[in-house]
mmCIF file of C-alpha atoms and ligand atoms in Angstrom:
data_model
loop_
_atom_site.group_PDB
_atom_site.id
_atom_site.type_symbol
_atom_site.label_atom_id
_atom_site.label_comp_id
_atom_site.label_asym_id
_atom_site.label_seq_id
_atom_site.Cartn_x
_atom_site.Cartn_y
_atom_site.Cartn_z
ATOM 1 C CA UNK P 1 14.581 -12.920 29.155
ATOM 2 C CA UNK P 2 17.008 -12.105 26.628
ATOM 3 C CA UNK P 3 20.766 -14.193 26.632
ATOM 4 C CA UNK P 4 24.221 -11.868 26.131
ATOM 5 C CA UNK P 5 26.171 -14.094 25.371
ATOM 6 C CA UNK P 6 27.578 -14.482 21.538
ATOM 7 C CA UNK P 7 29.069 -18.080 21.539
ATOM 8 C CA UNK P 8 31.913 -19.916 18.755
ATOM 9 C CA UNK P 9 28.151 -21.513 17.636
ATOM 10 C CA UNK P 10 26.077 -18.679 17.802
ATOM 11 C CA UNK P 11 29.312 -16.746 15.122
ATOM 12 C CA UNK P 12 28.959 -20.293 13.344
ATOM 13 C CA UNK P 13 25.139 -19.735 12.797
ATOM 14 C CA UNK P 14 25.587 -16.362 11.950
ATOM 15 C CA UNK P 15 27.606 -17.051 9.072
ATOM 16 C CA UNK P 16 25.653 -19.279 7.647
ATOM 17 C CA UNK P 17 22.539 -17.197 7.755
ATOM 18 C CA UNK P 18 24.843 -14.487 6.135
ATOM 19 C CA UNK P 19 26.227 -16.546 2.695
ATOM 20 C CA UNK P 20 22.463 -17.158 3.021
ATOM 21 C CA UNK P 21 21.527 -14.154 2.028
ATOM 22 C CA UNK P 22 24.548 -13.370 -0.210
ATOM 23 C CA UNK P 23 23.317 -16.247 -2.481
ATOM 24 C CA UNK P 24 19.661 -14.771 -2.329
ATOM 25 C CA UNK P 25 21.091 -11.865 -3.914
ATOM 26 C CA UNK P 26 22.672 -8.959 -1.712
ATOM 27 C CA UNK P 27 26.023 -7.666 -2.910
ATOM 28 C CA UNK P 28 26.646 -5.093 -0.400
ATOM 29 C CA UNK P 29 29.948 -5.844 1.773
ATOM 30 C CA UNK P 30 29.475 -3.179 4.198
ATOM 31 C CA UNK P 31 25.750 -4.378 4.882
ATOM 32 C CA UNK P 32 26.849 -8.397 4.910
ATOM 33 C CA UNK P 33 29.645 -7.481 7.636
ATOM 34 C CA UNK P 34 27.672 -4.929 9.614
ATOM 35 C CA UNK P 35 24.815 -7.765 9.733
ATOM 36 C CA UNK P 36 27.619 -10.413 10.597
ATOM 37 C CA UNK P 37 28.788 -8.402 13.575
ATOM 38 C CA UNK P 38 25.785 -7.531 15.249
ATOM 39 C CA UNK P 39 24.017 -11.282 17.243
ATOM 40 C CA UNK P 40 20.573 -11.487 16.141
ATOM 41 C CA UNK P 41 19.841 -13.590 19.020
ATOM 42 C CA UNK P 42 20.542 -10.662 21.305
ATOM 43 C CA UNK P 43 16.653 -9.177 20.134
ATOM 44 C CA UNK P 44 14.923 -12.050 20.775
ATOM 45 C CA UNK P 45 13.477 -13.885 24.144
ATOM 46 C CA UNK P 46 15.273 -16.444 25.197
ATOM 47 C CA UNK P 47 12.431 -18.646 24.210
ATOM 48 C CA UNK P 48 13.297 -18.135 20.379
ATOM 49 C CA UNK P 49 17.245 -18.475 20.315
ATOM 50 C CA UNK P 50 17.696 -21.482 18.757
ATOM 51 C CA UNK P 51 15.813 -20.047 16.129
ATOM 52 C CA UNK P 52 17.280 -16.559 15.557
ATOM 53 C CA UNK P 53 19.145 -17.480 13.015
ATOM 54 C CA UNK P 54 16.779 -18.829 10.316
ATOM 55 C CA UNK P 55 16.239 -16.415 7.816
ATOM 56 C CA UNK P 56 13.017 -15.558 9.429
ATOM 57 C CA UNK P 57 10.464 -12.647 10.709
ATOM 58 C CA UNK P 58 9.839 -13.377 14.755
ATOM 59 C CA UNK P 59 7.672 -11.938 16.924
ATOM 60 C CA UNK P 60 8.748 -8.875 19.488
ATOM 61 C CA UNK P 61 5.551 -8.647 21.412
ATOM 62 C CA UNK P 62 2.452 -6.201 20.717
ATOM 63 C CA UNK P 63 2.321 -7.929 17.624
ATOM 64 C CA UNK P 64 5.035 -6.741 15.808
ATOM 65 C CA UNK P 65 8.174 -8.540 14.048
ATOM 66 C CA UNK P 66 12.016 -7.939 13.899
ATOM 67 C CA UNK P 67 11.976 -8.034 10.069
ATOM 68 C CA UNK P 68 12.997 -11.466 8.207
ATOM 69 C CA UNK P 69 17.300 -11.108 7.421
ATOM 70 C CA UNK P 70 16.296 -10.853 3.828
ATOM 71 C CA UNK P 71 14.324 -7.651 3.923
ATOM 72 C CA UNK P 72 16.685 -6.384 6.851
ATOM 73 C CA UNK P 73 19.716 -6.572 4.059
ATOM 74 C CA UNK P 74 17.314 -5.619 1.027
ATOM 75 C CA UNK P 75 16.090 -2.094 2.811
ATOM 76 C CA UNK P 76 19.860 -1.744 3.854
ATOM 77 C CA UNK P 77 20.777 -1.942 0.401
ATOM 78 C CA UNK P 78 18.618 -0.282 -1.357
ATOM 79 C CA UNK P 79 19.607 2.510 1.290
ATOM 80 C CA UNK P 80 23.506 2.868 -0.010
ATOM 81 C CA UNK P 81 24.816 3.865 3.391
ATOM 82 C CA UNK P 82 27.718 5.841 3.714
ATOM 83 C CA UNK P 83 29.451 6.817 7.219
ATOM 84 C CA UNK P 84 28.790 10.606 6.692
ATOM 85 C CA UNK P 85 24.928 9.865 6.613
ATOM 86 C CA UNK P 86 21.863 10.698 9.036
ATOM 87 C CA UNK P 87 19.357 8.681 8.497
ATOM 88 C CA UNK P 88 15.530 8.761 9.574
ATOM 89 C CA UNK P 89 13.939 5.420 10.651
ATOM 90 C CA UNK P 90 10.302 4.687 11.021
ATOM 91 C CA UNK P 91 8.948 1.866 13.000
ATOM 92 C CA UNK P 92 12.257 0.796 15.609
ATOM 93 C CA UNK P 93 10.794 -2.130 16.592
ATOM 94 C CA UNK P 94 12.963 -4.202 17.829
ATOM 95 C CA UNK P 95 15.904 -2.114 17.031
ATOM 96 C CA UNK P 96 18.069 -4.666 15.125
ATOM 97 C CA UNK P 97 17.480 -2.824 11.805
ATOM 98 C CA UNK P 98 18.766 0.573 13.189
ATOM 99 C CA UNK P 99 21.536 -0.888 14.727
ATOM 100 C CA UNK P 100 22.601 -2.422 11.519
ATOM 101 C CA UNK P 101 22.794 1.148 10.165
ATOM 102 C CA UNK P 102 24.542 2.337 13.114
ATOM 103 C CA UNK P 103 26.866 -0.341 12.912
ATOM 104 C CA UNK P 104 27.467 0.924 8.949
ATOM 105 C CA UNK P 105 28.708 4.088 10.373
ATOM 106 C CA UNK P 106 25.109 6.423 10.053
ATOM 107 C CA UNK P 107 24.391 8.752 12.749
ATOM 108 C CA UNK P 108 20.097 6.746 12.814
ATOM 109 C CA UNK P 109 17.103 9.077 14.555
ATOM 110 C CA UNK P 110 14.095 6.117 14.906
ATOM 111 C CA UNK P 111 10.918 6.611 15.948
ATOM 112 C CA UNK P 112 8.608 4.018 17.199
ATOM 113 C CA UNK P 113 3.924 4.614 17.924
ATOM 114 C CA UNK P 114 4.161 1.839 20.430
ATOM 115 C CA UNK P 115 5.405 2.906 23.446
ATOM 116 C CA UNK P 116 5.770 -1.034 25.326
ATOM 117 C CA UNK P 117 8.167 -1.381 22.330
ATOM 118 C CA UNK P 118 9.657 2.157 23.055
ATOM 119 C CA UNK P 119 10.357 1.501 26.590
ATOM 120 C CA UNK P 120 11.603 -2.165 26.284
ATOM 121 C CA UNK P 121 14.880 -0.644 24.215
ATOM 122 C CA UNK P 122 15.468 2.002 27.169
ATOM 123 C CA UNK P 123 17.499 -0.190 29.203
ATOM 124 C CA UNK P 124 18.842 -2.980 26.473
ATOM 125 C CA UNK P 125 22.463 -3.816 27.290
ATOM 126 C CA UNK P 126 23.074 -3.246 23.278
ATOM 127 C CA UNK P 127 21.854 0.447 23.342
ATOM 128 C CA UNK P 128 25.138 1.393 24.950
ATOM 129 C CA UNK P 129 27.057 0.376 22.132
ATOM 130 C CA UNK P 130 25.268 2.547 19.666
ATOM 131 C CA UNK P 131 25.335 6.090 21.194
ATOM 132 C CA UNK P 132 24.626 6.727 17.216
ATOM 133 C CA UNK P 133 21.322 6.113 17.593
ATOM 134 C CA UNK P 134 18.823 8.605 19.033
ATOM 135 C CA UNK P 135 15.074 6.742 20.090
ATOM 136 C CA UNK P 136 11.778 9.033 19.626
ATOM 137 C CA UNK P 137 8.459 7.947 20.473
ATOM 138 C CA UNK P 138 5.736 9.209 17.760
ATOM 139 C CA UNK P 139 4.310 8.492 15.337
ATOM 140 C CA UNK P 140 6.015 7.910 12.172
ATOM 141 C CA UNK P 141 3.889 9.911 9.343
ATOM 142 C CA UNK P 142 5.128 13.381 11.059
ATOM 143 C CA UNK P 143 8.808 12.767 11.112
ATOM 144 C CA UNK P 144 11.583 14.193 12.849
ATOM 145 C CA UNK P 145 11.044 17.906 11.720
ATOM 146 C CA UNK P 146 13.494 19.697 14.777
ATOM 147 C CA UNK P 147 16.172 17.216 13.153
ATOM 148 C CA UNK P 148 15.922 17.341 9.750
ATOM 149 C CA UNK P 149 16.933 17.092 7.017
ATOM 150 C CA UNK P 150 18.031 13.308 6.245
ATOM 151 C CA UNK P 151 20.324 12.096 3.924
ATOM 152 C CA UNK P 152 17.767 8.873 3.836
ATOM 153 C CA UNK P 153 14.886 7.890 5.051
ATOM 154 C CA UNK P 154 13.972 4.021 6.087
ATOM 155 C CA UNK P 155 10.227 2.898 6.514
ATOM 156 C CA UNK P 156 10.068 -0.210 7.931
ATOM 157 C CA UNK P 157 6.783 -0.690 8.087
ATOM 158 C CA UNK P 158 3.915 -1.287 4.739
ATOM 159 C CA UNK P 159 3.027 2.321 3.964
ATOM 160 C CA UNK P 160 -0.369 3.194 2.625
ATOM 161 C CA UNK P 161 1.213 6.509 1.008
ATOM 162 C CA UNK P 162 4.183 8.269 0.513
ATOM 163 C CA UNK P 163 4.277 10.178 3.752
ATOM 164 C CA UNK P 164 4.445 13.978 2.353
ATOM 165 C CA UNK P 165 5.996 15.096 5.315
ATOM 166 C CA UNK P 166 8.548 12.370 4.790
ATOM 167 C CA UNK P 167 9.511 13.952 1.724
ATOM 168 C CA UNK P 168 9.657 17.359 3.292
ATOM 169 C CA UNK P 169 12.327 15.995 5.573
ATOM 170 C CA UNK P 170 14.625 14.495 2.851
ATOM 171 C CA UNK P 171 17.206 16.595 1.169
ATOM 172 C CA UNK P 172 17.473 16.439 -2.302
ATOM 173 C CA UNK P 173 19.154 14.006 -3.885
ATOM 174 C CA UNK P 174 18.200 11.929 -0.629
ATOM 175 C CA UNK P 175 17.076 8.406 -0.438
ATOM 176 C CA UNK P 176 13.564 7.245 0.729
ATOM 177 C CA UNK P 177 13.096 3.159 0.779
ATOM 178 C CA UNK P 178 9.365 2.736 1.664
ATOM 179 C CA UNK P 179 7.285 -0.525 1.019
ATOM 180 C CA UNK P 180 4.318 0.961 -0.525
ATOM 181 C CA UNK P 181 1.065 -0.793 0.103
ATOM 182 C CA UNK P 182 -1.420 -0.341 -3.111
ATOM 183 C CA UNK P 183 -4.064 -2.819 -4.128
ATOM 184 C CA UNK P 184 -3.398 -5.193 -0.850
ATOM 185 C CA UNK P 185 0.076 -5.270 -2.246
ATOM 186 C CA UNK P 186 3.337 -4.166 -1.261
ATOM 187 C CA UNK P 187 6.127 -2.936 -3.581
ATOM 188 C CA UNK P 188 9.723 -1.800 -2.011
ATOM 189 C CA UNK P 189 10.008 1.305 -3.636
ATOM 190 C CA UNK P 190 13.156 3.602 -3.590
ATOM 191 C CA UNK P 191 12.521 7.573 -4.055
ATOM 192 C CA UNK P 192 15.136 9.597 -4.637
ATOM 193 C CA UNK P 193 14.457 13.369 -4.099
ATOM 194 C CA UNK P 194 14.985 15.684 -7.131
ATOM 195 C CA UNK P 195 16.673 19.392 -7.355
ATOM 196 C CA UNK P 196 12.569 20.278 -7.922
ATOM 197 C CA UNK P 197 11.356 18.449 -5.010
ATOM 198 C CA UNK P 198 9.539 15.600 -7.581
ATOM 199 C CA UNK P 199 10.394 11.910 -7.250
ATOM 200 C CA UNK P 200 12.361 10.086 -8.681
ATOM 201 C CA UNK P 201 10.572 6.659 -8.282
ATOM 202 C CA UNK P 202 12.084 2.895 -8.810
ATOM 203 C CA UNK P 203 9.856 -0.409 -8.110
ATOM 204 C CA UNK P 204 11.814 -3.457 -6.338
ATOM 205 C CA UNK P 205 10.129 -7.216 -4.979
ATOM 206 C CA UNK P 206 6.801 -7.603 -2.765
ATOM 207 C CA UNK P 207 7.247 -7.927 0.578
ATOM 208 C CA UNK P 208 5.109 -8.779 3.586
ATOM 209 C CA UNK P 209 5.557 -6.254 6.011
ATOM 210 C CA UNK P 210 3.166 -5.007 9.098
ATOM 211 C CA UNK P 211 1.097 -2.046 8.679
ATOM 212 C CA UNK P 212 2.354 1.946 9.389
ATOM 213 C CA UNK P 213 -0.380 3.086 11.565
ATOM 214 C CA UNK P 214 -1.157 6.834 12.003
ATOM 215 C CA UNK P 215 -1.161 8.052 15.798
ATOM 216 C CA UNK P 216 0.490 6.881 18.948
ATOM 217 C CA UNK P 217 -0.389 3.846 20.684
HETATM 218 N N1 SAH N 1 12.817 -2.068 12.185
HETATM 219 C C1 SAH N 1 12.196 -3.046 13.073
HETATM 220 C C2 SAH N 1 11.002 -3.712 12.408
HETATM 221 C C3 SAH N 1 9.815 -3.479 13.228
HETATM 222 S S1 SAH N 1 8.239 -3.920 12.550
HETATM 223 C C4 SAH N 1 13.214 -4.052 13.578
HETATM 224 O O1 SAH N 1 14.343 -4.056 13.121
HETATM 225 O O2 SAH N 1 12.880 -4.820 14.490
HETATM 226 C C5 SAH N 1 7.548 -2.306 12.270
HETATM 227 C C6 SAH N 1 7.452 -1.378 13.457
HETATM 228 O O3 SAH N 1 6.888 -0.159 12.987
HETATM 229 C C7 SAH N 1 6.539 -1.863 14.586
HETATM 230 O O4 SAH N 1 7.265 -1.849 15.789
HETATM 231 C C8 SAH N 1 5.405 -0.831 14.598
HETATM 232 O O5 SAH N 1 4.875 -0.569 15.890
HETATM 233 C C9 SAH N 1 6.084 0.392 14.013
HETATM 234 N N2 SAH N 1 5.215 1.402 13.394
HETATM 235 C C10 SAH N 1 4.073 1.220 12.657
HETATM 236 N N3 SAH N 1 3.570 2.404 12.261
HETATM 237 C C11 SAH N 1 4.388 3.379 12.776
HETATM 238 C C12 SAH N 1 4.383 4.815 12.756
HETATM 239 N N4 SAH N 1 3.425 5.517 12.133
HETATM 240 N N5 SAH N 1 5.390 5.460 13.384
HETATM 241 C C13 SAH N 1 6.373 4.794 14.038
HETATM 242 N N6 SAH N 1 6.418 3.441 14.108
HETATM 243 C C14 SAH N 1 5.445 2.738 13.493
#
């Protein structure tokens, strides 16, 4: 059960949880305001309210997360979203993170393996609001090739490799944010696609994401 309704307190929470996060570092206005307009609370059972606005990961069922704030506004970041852009999504989740980008202005294709997690975002009363926002159910590693390419490409999920199909998908000059699992570890890494299709690679903070499986599920 899932509660609609975005109280004075709720706004009041919000806000909080927001200057959090602009003190732990994210300068981006359009990503602080997007994040303040959209109730977190709205994603989460009713069972986990009071708590959906600590600068937290929670659980969504199958064993999956709606990604901590932090990382939410990091990836966002990192992303540099403009209006104009299409953007490629792997791992919807819970769909909070590709409403933030709809909410920014992107036109946001997502694709989620688990298909529980795909159906339970058919009928939420939020999805109406974002008409941006086109839901696939596959699996993440082959992309979106009918709708490509992408301005940017969001992984939100700890990637084992760079997904070469991914890369296929991005224009050049495009954006890839991936957290890049090597050695047990995971880096946020931003890619940025060059005029010869190589990479232009930078290396941001660990994170603690779950895994980007291969397949359906
Ligand atoms: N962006 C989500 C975070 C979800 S956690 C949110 O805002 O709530 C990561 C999600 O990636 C999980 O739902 C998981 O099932 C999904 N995932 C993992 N591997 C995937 C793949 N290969 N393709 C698509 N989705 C994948």
């Amino acid at each position: 059960m899932r509660n609609f309704e975005d109280t004075y307190r709720h706004k009041g929470l919000r806000e909080k949880l927001i200057n959090a996060i602009r003190e732990k570092g994210i300068t981006d206005d359009g990503v602080l305001s997007a994040m303040m307009n959209i109730p977190r609370h709205f994603f989460l059972d009713t069972a986990l309210e009071h708590i959906a606005y600590q600068d937290k990961a929670f659980p969504i069922g199958e064993g999956q997360t709606i990604s901590q704030p932090y990382t939410v506004a990091f990836q966002t970041q990192l992303l540099e979203v403009k209006p104009t852009d299409k953007i490629l999504e792997i791992g919807t989740g819970s769909a909070y993170q590709a409403m933030v980008l709809a909410e920014m202005g992107a036109q946001v294709f997502t694709i989620e393996r688990q298909k529980k997690l795909f159906d339970q975002n058919k009928n939420t009363y939020l999805r109406s609001k974002y008409p941006r926002i086109k839901y696939f159910y596959g699996d993440g590693f082959e992309g979106l090739p009918t709708f490509a390419l992408f301005d940017k490409i969001l992984i939100t999920a700890a990637a084992p490799i760079i997904p070469p199909k991914l890369v296929e998908q991005l224009k050049v000059f495009g954006k890839m944010v991936i957290p890049l699992e090597q050695n047990g570890i995971q880096k946020m890494k931003r890619l940025t696609k060059m005029e010869d299709g190589t990479l232009y690679e930078e290396t941001f903070n660990e994170f603690s994401f779950v895994p980007m499986l291969k397949g359906k599920n």
